[in-house]
């Protein structure tokens, strides 16, 4: 399953497409982000910049939000595009193999310097695991991140 997994990027873009592990691996060296532990010591893995992915789909001028969907557990976060474009990495690899599901793979969205949970649009809760679709929208899209400590607690009990 992991081998054929793809990340779909669609919505308000000129060229919607899906990326496989091999597609992301083929990005140029300056587009690769080697070893995410330099941003967060507890988050190992290698990825590509969000900007490198967006460059390949050509977002429309009307696109103002980026919505991250995880079908696996029906989680979504929607973030202002301008704020996130140079702050995020799509991690897809660990030690030369597909990013493990135990860490949120096969694709995990990671923000370089996230705010504490539910204190900002770019918070730790937006580090979406199992992300399989990135949708560009005009205005905020689907977002079911927890709003407070109680919701947060309930979410983490499930998994
Ligand atoms: N798919 C998915 N991604 C998710 C979540 C989730 O429930 N499902 N929880 C979010 C929240 S609330 C937080 S704080 C972080 C926790 O990441 P960690 O388990 O790697 O510390 O993942 C985020 N990404
Ligand atoms: Mo969170």
mmCIF file with all atom_site columns, C-alpha atoms and ligand atoms in Angstrom:
data_model
loop_
_atom_site.group_PDB
_atom_site.id
_atom_site.type_symbol
_atom_site.label_atom_id
_atom_site.label_alt_id
_atom_site.label_comp_id
_atom_site.label_asym_id
_atom_site.label_entity_id
_atom_site.label_seq_id
_atom_site.pdbx_PDB_ins_code
_atom_site.Cartn_x
_atom_site.Cartn_y
_atom_site.Cartn_z
_atom_site.occupancy
_atom_site.B_iso_or_equiv
_atom_site.pdbx_formal_charge
_atom_site.auth_seq_id
_atom_site.auth_comp_id
_atom_site.auth_asym_id
_atom_site.auth_atom_id
_atom_site.pdbx_PDB_model_num
ATOM   1   C  CA  . UNK A 1 1   ? 0.000   0.000  0.000   1.00 0.00 ? 1   UNK A CA  1
ATOM   2   C  CA  . UNK A 1 2   ? 2.743   2.396  0.987   1.00 0.00 ? 2   UNK A CA  1
ATOM   3   C  CA  . UNK A 1 3   ? 4.547   1.707  -2.269  1.00 0.00 ? 3   UNK A CA  1
ATOM   4   C  CA  . UNK A 1 4   ? 1.718   2.949  -4.461  1.00 0.00 ? 4   UNK A CA  1
ATOM   5   C  CA  . UNK A 1 5   ? 0.645   5.771  -2.135  1.00 0.00 ? 5   UNK A CA  1
ATOM   6   C  CA  . UNK A 1 6   ? 0.410   9.193  -3.712  1.00 0.00 ? 6   UNK A CA  1
ATOM   7   C  CA  . UNK A 1 7   ? -0.139  12.733 -2.573  1.00 0.00 ? 7   UNK A CA  1
ATOM   8   C  CA  . UNK A 1 8   ? -2.765  14.552 -4.644  1.00 0.00 ? 8   UNK A CA  1
ATOM   9   C  CA  . UNK A 1 9   ? -2.506  18.332 -5.058  1.00 0.00 ? 9   UNK A CA  1
ATOM   10  C  CA  . UNK A 1 10  ? -5.599  19.962 -6.552  1.00 0.00 ? 10  UNK A CA  1
ATOM   11  C  CA  . UNK A 1 11  ? -8.227  22.668 -6.148  1.00 0.00 ? 11  UNK A CA  1
ATOM   12  C  CA  . UNK A 1 12  ? -7.409  26.144 -7.475  1.00 0.00 ? 12  UNK A CA  1
ATOM   13  C  CA  . UNK A 1 13  ? -4.309  25.140 -9.440  1.00 0.00 ? 13  UNK A CA  1
ATOM   14  C  CA  . UNK A 1 14  ? -3.508  25.166 -13.144 1.00 0.00 ? 14  UNK A CA  1
ATOM   15  C  CA  . UNK A 1 15  ? -2.056  21.630 -13.157 1.00 0.00 ? 15  UNK A CA  1
ATOM   16  C  CA  . UNK A 1 16  ? -3.520  19.277 -10.558 1.00 0.00 ? 16  UNK A CA  1
ATOM   17  C  CA  . UNK A 1 17  ? -1.427  16.155 -10.101 1.00 0.00 ? 17  UNK A CA  1
ATOM   18  C  CA  . UNK A 1 18  ? -0.365  13.374 -7.764  1.00 0.00 ? 18  UNK A CA  1
ATOM   19  C  CA  . UNK A 1 19  ? 3.126   12.741 -6.437  1.00 0.00 ? 19  UNK A CA  1
ATOM   20  C  CA  . UNK A 1 20  ? 4.577   9.356  -5.533  1.00 0.00 ? 20  UNK A CA  1
ATOM   21  C  CA  . UNK A 1 21  ? 7.580   8.603  -3.338  1.00 0.00 ? 21  UNK A CA  1
ATOM   22  C  CA  . UNK A 1 22  ? 9.703   8.313  -6.498  1.00 0.00 ? 22  UNK A CA  1
ATOM   23  C  CA  . UNK A 1 23  ? 8.358   11.617 -7.874  1.00 0.00 ? 23  UNK A CA  1
ATOM   24  C  CA  . UNK A 1 24  ? 9.349   13.464 -4.696  1.00 0.00 ? 24  UNK A CA  1
ATOM   25  C  CA  . UNK A 1 25  ? 12.698  11.737 -4.588  1.00 0.00 ? 25  UNK A CA  1
ATOM   26  C  CA  . UNK A 1 26  ? 13.429  13.051 -8.095  1.00 0.00 ? 26  UNK A CA  1
ATOM   27  C  CA  . UNK A 1 27  ? 13.060  16.715 -7.051  1.00 0.00 ? 27  UNK A CA  1
ATOM   28  C  CA  . UNK A 1 28  ? 16.265  18.742 -7.367  1.00 0.00 ? 28  UNK A CA  1
ATOM   29  C  CA  . UNK A 1 29  ? 18.699  18.904 -4.471  1.00 0.00 ? 29  UNK A CA  1
ATOM   30  C  CA  . UNK A 1 30  ? 17.852  22.517 -3.498  1.00 0.00 ? 30  UNK A CA  1
ATOM   31  C  CA  . UNK A 1 31  ? 14.196  21.424 -3.222  1.00 0.00 ? 31  UNK A CA  1
ATOM   32  C  CA  . UNK A 1 32  ? 15.030  18.561 -0.852  1.00 0.00 ? 32  UNK A CA  1
ATOM   33  C  CA  . UNK A 1 33  ? 15.023  19.117 2.900   1.00 0.00 ? 33  UNK A CA  1
ATOM   34  C  CA  . UNK A 1 34  ? 17.421  16.614 4.398   1.00 0.00 ? 34  UNK A CA  1
ATOM   35  C  CA  . UNK A 1 35  ? 16.983  15.701 8.047   1.00 0.00 ? 35  UNK A CA  1
ATOM   36  C  CA  . UNK A 1 36  ? 14.082  17.535 9.629   1.00 0.00 ? 36  UNK A CA  1
ATOM   37  C  CA  . UNK A 1 37  ? 15.655  17.113 13.087  1.00 0.00 ? 37  UNK A CA  1
ATOM   38  C  CA  . UNK A 1 38  ? 17.471  20.379 12.484  1.00 0.00 ? 38  UNK A CA  1
ATOM   39  C  CA  . UNK A 1 39  ? 14.063  22.065 12.860  1.00 0.00 ? 39  UNK A CA  1
ATOM   40  C  CA  . UNK A 1 40  ? 12.581  19.704 15.427  1.00 0.00 ? 40  UNK A CA  1
ATOM   41  C  CA  . UNK A 1 41  ? 14.805  17.206 17.286  1.00 0.00 ? 41  UNK A CA  1
ATOM   42  C  CA  . UNK A 1 42  ? 11.977  14.676 17.709  1.00 0.00 ? 42  UNK A CA  1
ATOM   43  C  CA  . UNK A 1 43  ? 10.883  14.619 14.071  1.00 0.00 ? 43  UNK A CA  1
ATOM   44  C  CA  . UNK A 1 44  ? 13.358  12.651 11.931  1.00 0.00 ? 44  UNK A CA  1
ATOM   45  C  CA  . UNK A 1 45  ? 12.838  12.326 8.171   1.00 0.00 ? 45  UNK A CA  1
ATOM   46  C  CA  . UNK A 1 46  ? 13.587  13.821 4.774   1.00 0.00 ? 46  UNK A CA  1
ATOM   47  C  CA  . UNK A 1 47  ? 11.235  15.769 2.541   1.00 0.00 ? 47  UNK A CA  1
ATOM   48  C  CA  . UNK A 1 48  ? 10.769  18.438 -0.072  1.00 0.00 ? 48  UNK A CA  1
ATOM   49  C  CA  . UNK A 1 49  ? 9.751   22.050 0.403   1.00 0.00 ? 49  UNK A CA  1
ATOM   50  C  CA  . UNK A 1 50  ? 6.064   22.908 0.100   1.00 0.00 ? 50  UNK A CA  1
ATOM   51  C  CA  . UNK A 1 51  ? 7.096   25.575 -2.393  1.00 0.00 ? 51  UNK A CA  1
ATOM   52  C  CA  . UNK A 1 52  ? 8.678   22.978 -4.689  1.00 0.00 ? 52  UNK A CA  1
ATOM   53  C  CA  . UNK A 1 53  ? 5.369   21.076 -4.805  1.00 0.00 ? 53  UNK A CA  1
ATOM   54  C  CA  . UNK A 1 54  ? 3.338   24.243 -5.415  1.00 0.00 ? 54  UNK A CA  1
ATOM   55  C  CA  . UNK A 1 55  ? 5.717   25.259 -8.226  1.00 0.00 ? 55  UNK A CA  1
ATOM   56  C  CA  . UNK A 1 56  ? 4.691   22.110 -10.096 1.00 0.00 ? 56  UNK A CA  1
ATOM   57  C  CA  . UNK A 1 57  ? 0.936   22.665 -9.838  1.00 0.00 ? 57  UNK A CA  1
ATOM   58  C  CA  . UNK A 1 58  ? 0.844   26.459 -10.368 1.00 0.00 ? 58  UNK A CA  1
ATOM   59  C  CA  . UNK A 1 59  ? -1.675  27.825 -7.821  1.00 0.00 ? 59  UNK A CA  1
ATOM   60  C  CA  . UNK A 1 60  ? -4.257  30.255 -9.209  1.00 0.00 ? 60  UNK A CA  1
ATOM   61  C  CA  . UNK A 1 61  ? -4.123  33.885 -8.085  1.00 0.00 ? 61  UNK A CA  1
ATOM   62  C  CA  . UNK A 1 62  ? -7.439  33.385 -6.201  1.00 0.00 ? 62  UNK A CA  1
ATOM   63  C  CA  . UNK A 1 63  ? -6.016  30.604 -4.018  1.00 0.00 ? 63  UNK A CA  1
ATOM   64  C  CA  . UNK A 1 64  ? -5.545  31.964 -0.491  1.00 0.00 ? 64  UNK A CA  1
ATOM   65  C  CA  . UNK A 1 65  ? -5.720  28.828 1.686   1.00 0.00 ? 65  UNK A CA  1
ATOM   66  C  CA  . UNK A 1 66  ? -4.093  25.433 1.623   1.00 0.00 ? 66  UNK A CA  1
ATOM   67  C  CA  . UNK A 1 67  ? -6.166  22.602 3.037   1.00 0.00 ? 67  UNK A CA  1
ATOM   68  C  CA  . UNK A 1 68  ? -4.458  19.405 4.167   1.00 0.00 ? 68  UNK A CA  1
ATOM   69  C  CA  . UNK A 1 69  ? -6.635  16.297 4.118   1.00 0.00 ? 69  UNK A CA  1
ATOM   70  C  CA  . UNK A 1 70  ? -5.900  12.981 5.843   1.00 0.00 ? 70  UNK A CA  1
ATOM   71  C  CA  . UNK A 1 71  ? -8.527  10.527 4.576   1.00 0.00 ? 71  UNK A CA  1
ATOM   72  C  CA  . UNK A 1 72  ? -7.223  7.781  6.833   1.00 0.00 ? 72  UNK A CA  1
ATOM   73  C  CA  . UNK A 1 73  ? -8.575  9.331  10.037  1.00 0.00 ? 73  UNK A CA  1
ATOM   74  C  CA  . UNK A 1 74  ? -10.702 12.103 8.541   1.00 0.00 ? 74  UNK A CA  1
ATOM   75  C  CA  . UNK A 1 75  ? -8.504  14.934 9.814   1.00 0.00 ? 75  UNK A CA  1
ATOM   76  C  CA  . UNK A 1 76  ? -8.108  18.289 8.047   1.00 0.00 ? 76  UNK A CA  1
ATOM   77  C  CA  . UNK A 1 77  ? -6.363  21.604 8.592   1.00 0.00 ? 77  UNK A CA  1
ATOM   78  C  CA  . UNK A 1 78  ? -6.661  24.759 6.490   1.00 0.00 ? 78  UNK A CA  1
ATOM   79  C  CA  . UNK A 1 79  ? -3.874  27.342 6.606   1.00 0.00 ? 79  UNK A CA  1
ATOM   80  C  CA  . UNK A 1 80  ? -3.350  30.726 4.913   1.00 0.00 ? 80  UNK A CA  1
ATOM   81  C  CA  . UNK A 1 81  ? -1.184  30.095 1.860   1.00 0.00 ? 81  UNK A CA  1
ATOM   82  C  CA  . UNK A 1 82  ? 1.030   33.179 2.124   1.00 0.00 ? 82  UNK A CA  1
ATOM   83  C  CA  . UNK A 1 83  ? 1.951   32.388 5.729   1.00 0.00 ? 83  UNK A CA  1
ATOM   84  C  CA  . UNK A 1 84  ? 2.827   28.736 5.121   1.00 0.00 ? 84  UNK A CA  1
ATOM   85  C  CA  . UNK A 1 85  ? 4.471   28.694 1.707   1.00 0.00 ? 85  UNK A CA  1
ATOM   86  C  CA  . UNK A 1 86  ? 8.056   28.958 2.963   1.00 0.00 ? 86  UNK A CA  1
ATOM   87  C  CA  . UNK A 1 87  ? 7.486   27.349 6.374   1.00 0.00 ? 87  UNK A CA  1
ATOM   88  C  CA  . UNK A 1 88  ? 6.510   23.788 5.541   1.00 0.00 ? 88  UNK A CA  1
ATOM   89  C  CA  . UNK A 1 89  ? 8.029   20.543 4.354   1.00 0.00 ? 89  UNK A CA  1
ATOM   90  C  CA  . UNK A 1 90  ? 6.351   17.417 2.994   1.00 0.00 ? 90  UNK A CA  1
ATOM   91  C  CA  . UNK A 1 91  ? 8.269   14.551 4.600   1.00 0.00 ? 91  UNK A CA  1
ATOM   92  C  CA  . UNK A 1 92  ? 8.190   11.281 2.626   1.00 0.00 ? 92  UNK A CA  1
ATOM   93  C  CA  . UNK A 1 93  ? 11.354  9.387  3.478   1.00 0.00 ? 93  UNK A CA  1
ATOM   94  C  CA  . UNK A 1 94  ? 13.228  7.998  6.479   1.00 0.00 ? 94  UNK A CA  1
ATOM   95  C  CA  . UNK A 1 95  ? 16.573  6.232  6.124   1.00 0.00 ? 95  UNK A CA  1
ATOM   96  C  CA  . UNK A 1 96  ? 16.010  5.836  2.381   1.00 0.00 ? 96  UNK A CA  1
ATOM   97  C  CA  . UNK A 1 97  ? 12.612  4.137  2.701   1.00 0.00 ? 97  UNK A CA  1
ATOM   98  C  CA  . UNK A 1 98  ? 9.006   5.444  2.674   1.00 0.00 ? 98  UNK A CA  1
ATOM   99  C  CA  . UNK A 1 99  ? 8.102   7.423  5.780   1.00 0.00 ? 99  UNK A CA  1
ATOM   100 C  CA  . UNK A 1 100 ? 6.516   5.000  8.264   1.00 0.00 ? 100 UNK A CA  1
ATOM   101 C  CA  . UNK A 1 101 ? 2.858   5.207  9.250   1.00 0.00 ? 101 UNK A CA  1
ATOM   102 C  CA  . UNK A 1 102 ? 3.963   5.165  12.895  1.00 0.00 ? 102 UNK A CA  1
ATOM   103 C  CA  . UNK A 1 103 ? 5.340   8.660  12.321  1.00 0.00 ? 103 UNK A CA  1
ATOM   104 C  CA  . UNK A 1 104 ? 2.431   9.841  10.162  1.00 0.00 ? 104 UNK A CA  1
ATOM   105 C  CA  . UNK A 1 105 ? 3.633   8.551  6.780   1.00 0.00 ? 105 UNK A CA  1
ATOM   106 C  CA  . UNK A 1 106 ? 3.649   7.826  3.927   1.00 0.00 ? 106 UNK A CA  1
ATOM   107 C  CA  . UNK A 1 107 ? 3.405   11.641 3.655   1.00 0.00 ? 107 UNK A CA  1
ATOM   108 C  CA  . UNK A 1 108 ? 3.548   14.020 6.580   1.00 0.00 ? 108 UNK A CA  1
ATOM   109 C  CA  . UNK A 1 109 ? 3.194   17.770 6.493   1.00 0.00 ? 109 UNK A CA  1
ATOM   110 C  CA  . UNK A 1 110 ? 5.584   19.447 8.939   1.00 0.00 ? 110 UNK A CA  1
ATOM   111 C  CA  . UNK A 1 111 ? 5.887   23.118 9.823   1.00 0.00 ? 111 UNK A CA  1
ATOM   112 C  CA  . UNK A 1 112 ? 9.431   24.264 10.627  1.00 0.00 ? 112 UNK A CA  1
ATOM   113 C  CA  . UNK A 1 113 ? 8.501   26.295 13.674  1.00 0.00 ? 113 UNK A CA  1
ATOM   114 C  CA  . UNK A 1 114 ? 4.899   25.586 14.707  1.00 0.00 ? 114 UNK A CA  1
ATOM   115 C  CA  . UNK A 1 115 ? 3.091   27.417 17.493  1.00 0.00 ? 115 UNK A CA  1
ATOM   116 C  CA  . UNK A 1 116 ? 1.804   25.542 20.528  1.00 0.00 ? 116 UNK A CA  1
ATOM   117 C  CA  . UNK A 1 117 ? -1.471  23.659 19.842  1.00 0.00 ? 117 UNK A CA  1
ATOM   118 C  CA  . UNK A 1 118 ? -4.506  25.886 19.154  1.00 0.00 ? 118 UNK A CA  1
ATOM   119 C  CA  . UNK A 1 119 ? -2.661  29.183 19.606  1.00 0.00 ? 119 UNK A CA  1
ATOM   120 C  CA  . UNK A 1 120 ? -2.176  30.032 15.924  1.00 0.00 ? 120 UNK A CA  1
ATOM   121 C  CA  . UNK A 1 121 ? -3.167  28.967 12.397  1.00 0.00 ? 121 UNK A CA  1
ATOM   122 C  CA  . UNK A 1 122 ? 0.366   27.566 12.028  1.00 0.00 ? 122 UNK A CA  1
ATOM   123 C  CA  . UNK A 1 123 ? 0.314   25.364 15.113  1.00 0.00 ? 123 UNK A CA  1
ATOM   124 C  CA  . UNK A 1 124 ? 1.514   21.868 15.998  1.00 0.00 ? 124 UNK A CA  1
ATOM   125 C  CA  . UNK A 1 125 ? -1.981  20.517 15.259  1.00 0.00 ? 125 UNK A CA  1
ATOM   126 C  CA  . UNK A 1 126 ? -1.463  21.469 11.572  1.00 0.00 ? 126 UNK A CA  1
ATOM   127 C  CA  . UNK A 1 127 ? 1.437   18.989 11.291  1.00 0.00 ? 127 UNK A CA  1
ATOM   128 C  CA  . UNK A 1 128 ? -0.958  16.685 9.458   1.00 0.00 ? 128 UNK A CA  1
ATOM   129 C  CA  . UNK A 1 129 ? -0.118  12.967 9.430   1.00 0.00 ? 129 UNK A CA  1
ATOM   130 C  CA  . UNK A 1 130 ? -1.092  10.604 6.577   1.00 0.00 ? 130 UNK A CA  1
ATOM   131 C  CA  . UNK A 1 131 ? -1.779  13.619 4.355   1.00 0.00 ? 131 UNK A CA  1
ATOM   132 C  CA  . UNK A 1 132 ? -3.075  12.335 1.001   1.00 0.00 ? 132 UNK A CA  1
ATOM   133 C  CA  . UNK A 1 133 ? -4.506  15.511 -0.500  1.00 0.00 ? 133 UNK A CA  1
ATOM   134 C  CA  . UNK A 1 134 ? -3.471  19.156 -0.501  1.00 0.00 ? 134 UNK A CA  1
ATOM   135 C  CA  . UNK A 1 135 ? -6.294  21.321 -1.797  1.00 0.00 ? 135 UNK A CA  1
ATOM   136 C  CA  . UNK A 1 136 ? -5.943  24.995 -2.692  1.00 0.00 ? 136 UNK A CA  1
ATOM   137 C  CA  . UNK A 1 137 ? -8.998  27.082 -1.975  1.00 0.00 ? 137 UNK A CA  1
ATOM   138 C  CA  . UNK A 1 138 ? -10.292 30.668 -1.999  1.00 0.00 ? 138 UNK A CA  1
ATOM   139 C  CA  . UNK A 1 139 ? -10.824 31.256 1.700   1.00 0.00 ? 139 UNK A CA  1
ATOM   140 C  CA  . UNK A 1 140 ? -10.604 28.711 4.474   1.00 0.00 ? 140 UNK A CA  1
ATOM   141 C  CA  . UNK A 1 141 ? -11.438 25.106 3.650   1.00 0.00 ? 141 UNK A CA  1
ATOM   142 C  CA  . UNK A 1 142 ? -12.173 22.137 5.877   1.00 0.00 ? 142 UNK A CA  1
ATOM   143 C  CA  . UNK A 1 143 ? -10.496 22.283 9.287   1.00 0.00 ? 143 UNK A CA  1
ATOM   144 C  CA  . UNK A 1 144 ? -11.297 20.004 12.208  1.00 0.00 ? 144 UNK A CA  1
ATOM   145 C  CA  . UNK A 1 145 ? -8.283  20.718 14.357  1.00 0.00 ? 145 UNK A CA  1
ATOM   146 C  CA  . UNK A 1 146 ? -9.090  20.728 18.083  1.00 0.00 ? 146 UNK A CA  1
ATOM   147 C  CA  . UNK A 1 147 ? -10.018 24.179 19.439  1.00 0.00 ? 147 UNK A CA  1
ATOM   148 C  CA  . UNK A 1 148 ? -9.150  23.749 23.095  1.00 0.00 ? 148 UNK A CA  1
ATOM   149 C  CA  . UNK A 1 149 ? -7.526  21.448 25.629  1.00 0.00 ? 149 UNK A CA  1
ATOM   150 C  CA  . UNK A 1 150 ? -10.624 19.311 26.051  1.00 0.00 ? 150 UNK A CA  1
ATOM   151 C  CA  . UNK A 1 151 ? -11.030 18.600 22.336  1.00 0.00 ? 151 UNK A CA  1
ATOM   152 C  CA  . UNK A 1 152 ? -7.324  18.027 22.123  1.00 0.00 ? 152 UNK A CA  1
ATOM   153 C  CA  . UNK A 1 153 ? -7.379  15.468 24.875  1.00 0.00 ? 153 UNK A CA  1
ATOM   154 C  CA  . UNK A 1 154 ? -10.298 13.643 23.223  1.00 0.00 ? 154 UNK A CA  1
ATOM   155 C  CA  . UNK A 1 155 ? -8.495  13.508 19.863  1.00 0.00 ? 155 UNK A CA  1
ATOM   156 C  CA  . UNK A 1 156 ? -5.281  12.108 21.281  1.00 0.00 ? 156 UNK A CA  1
ATOM   157 C  CA  . UNK A 1 157 ? -7.161  9.362  23.109  1.00 0.00 ? 157 UNK A CA  1
ATOM   158 C  CA  . UNK A 1 158 ? -8.309  7.948  19.804  1.00 0.00 ? 158 UNK A CA  1
ATOM   159 C  CA  . UNK A 1 159 ? -4.929  7.504  18.442  1.00 0.00 ? 159 UNK A CA  1
HETATM 160 N  N1  . LIG B 2 .   ? -3.986  12.834 10.424  1.00 0.00 ? 1   LIG B N1  1
HETATM 161 C  C1  . LIG B 2 .   ? -3.826  13.437 11.618  1.00 0.00 ? 1   LIG B C1  1
HETATM 162 N  N2  . LIG B 2 .   ? -2.814  14.321 11.759  1.00 0.00 ? 1   LIG B N2  1
HETATM 163 C  C2  . LIG B 2 .   ? -2.623  14.944 12.942  1.00 0.00 ? 1   LIG B C2  1
HETATM 164 C  C3  . LIG B 2 .   ? -3.481  14.703 14.040  1.00 0.00 ? 1   LIG B C3  1
HETATM 165 C  C4  . LIG B 2 .   ? -4.538  13.764 13.867  1.00 0.00 ? 1   LIG B C4  1
HETATM 166 O  O1  . LIG B 2 .   ? -5.341  13.479 14.784  1.00 0.00 ? 1   LIG B O1  1
HETATM 167 N  N3  . LIG B 2 .   ? -4.662  13.152 12.635  1.00 0.00 ? 1   LIG B N3  1
HETATM 168 N  N4  . LIG B 2 .   ? -3.306  15.388 15.233  1.00 0.00 ? 1   LIG B N4  1
HETATM 169 C  C5  . LIG B 2 .   ? -2.618  16.668 15.128  1.00 0.00 ? 1   LIG B C5  1
HETATM 170 C  C6  . LIG B 2 .   ? -2.279  17.235 16.421  1.00 0.00 ? 1   LIG B C6  1
HETATM 171 S  S1  . LIG B 2 .   ? -3.561  17.881 17.313  1.00 0.00 ? 1   LIG B S1  1
HETATM 172 C  C7  . LIG B 2 .   ? -0.998  17.321 16.866  1.00 0.00 ? 1   LIG B C7  1
HETATM 173 S  S2  . LIG B 2 .   ? -0.640  18.179 18.277  1.00 0.00 ? 1   LIG B S2  1
HETATM 174 C  C8  . LIG B 2 .   ? 0.125   16.650 16.125  1.00 0.00 ? 1   LIG B C8  1
HETATM 175 C  C9  . LIG B 2 .   ? 0.856   15.671 17.047  1.00 0.00 ? 1   LIG B C9  1
HETATM 176 O  O2  . LIG B 2 .   ? 1.928   15.107 16.350  1.00 0.00 ? 1   LIG B O2  1
HETATM 177 P  P1  . LIG B 2 .   ? 2.841   13.987 17.048  1.00 0.00 ? 1   LIG B P1  1
HETATM 178 O  O3  . LIG B 2 .   ? 1.936   12.854 17.409  1.00 0.00 ? 1   LIG B O3  1
HETATM 179 O  O4  . LIG B 2 .   ? 3.846   13.593 16.022  1.00 0.00 ? 1   LIG B O4  1
HETATM 180 O  O5  . LIG B 2 .   ? 3.483   14.629 18.237  1.00 0.00 ? 1   LIG B O5  1
HETATM 181 O  O6  . LIG B 2 .   ? -0.319  15.951 14.967  1.00 0.00 ? 1   LIG B O6  1
HETATM 182 C  C10 . LIG B 2 .   ? -1.342  16.584 14.266  1.00 0.00 ? 1   LIG B C10 1
HETATM 183 N  N5  . LIG B 2 .   ? -1.601  15.832 13.064  1.00 0.00 ? 1   LIG B N5  1
HETATM 184 MO MO1 . LIG B 2 .   ? -2.457  19.500 18.636  1.00 0.00 ? 2   LIG B MO1 1
#
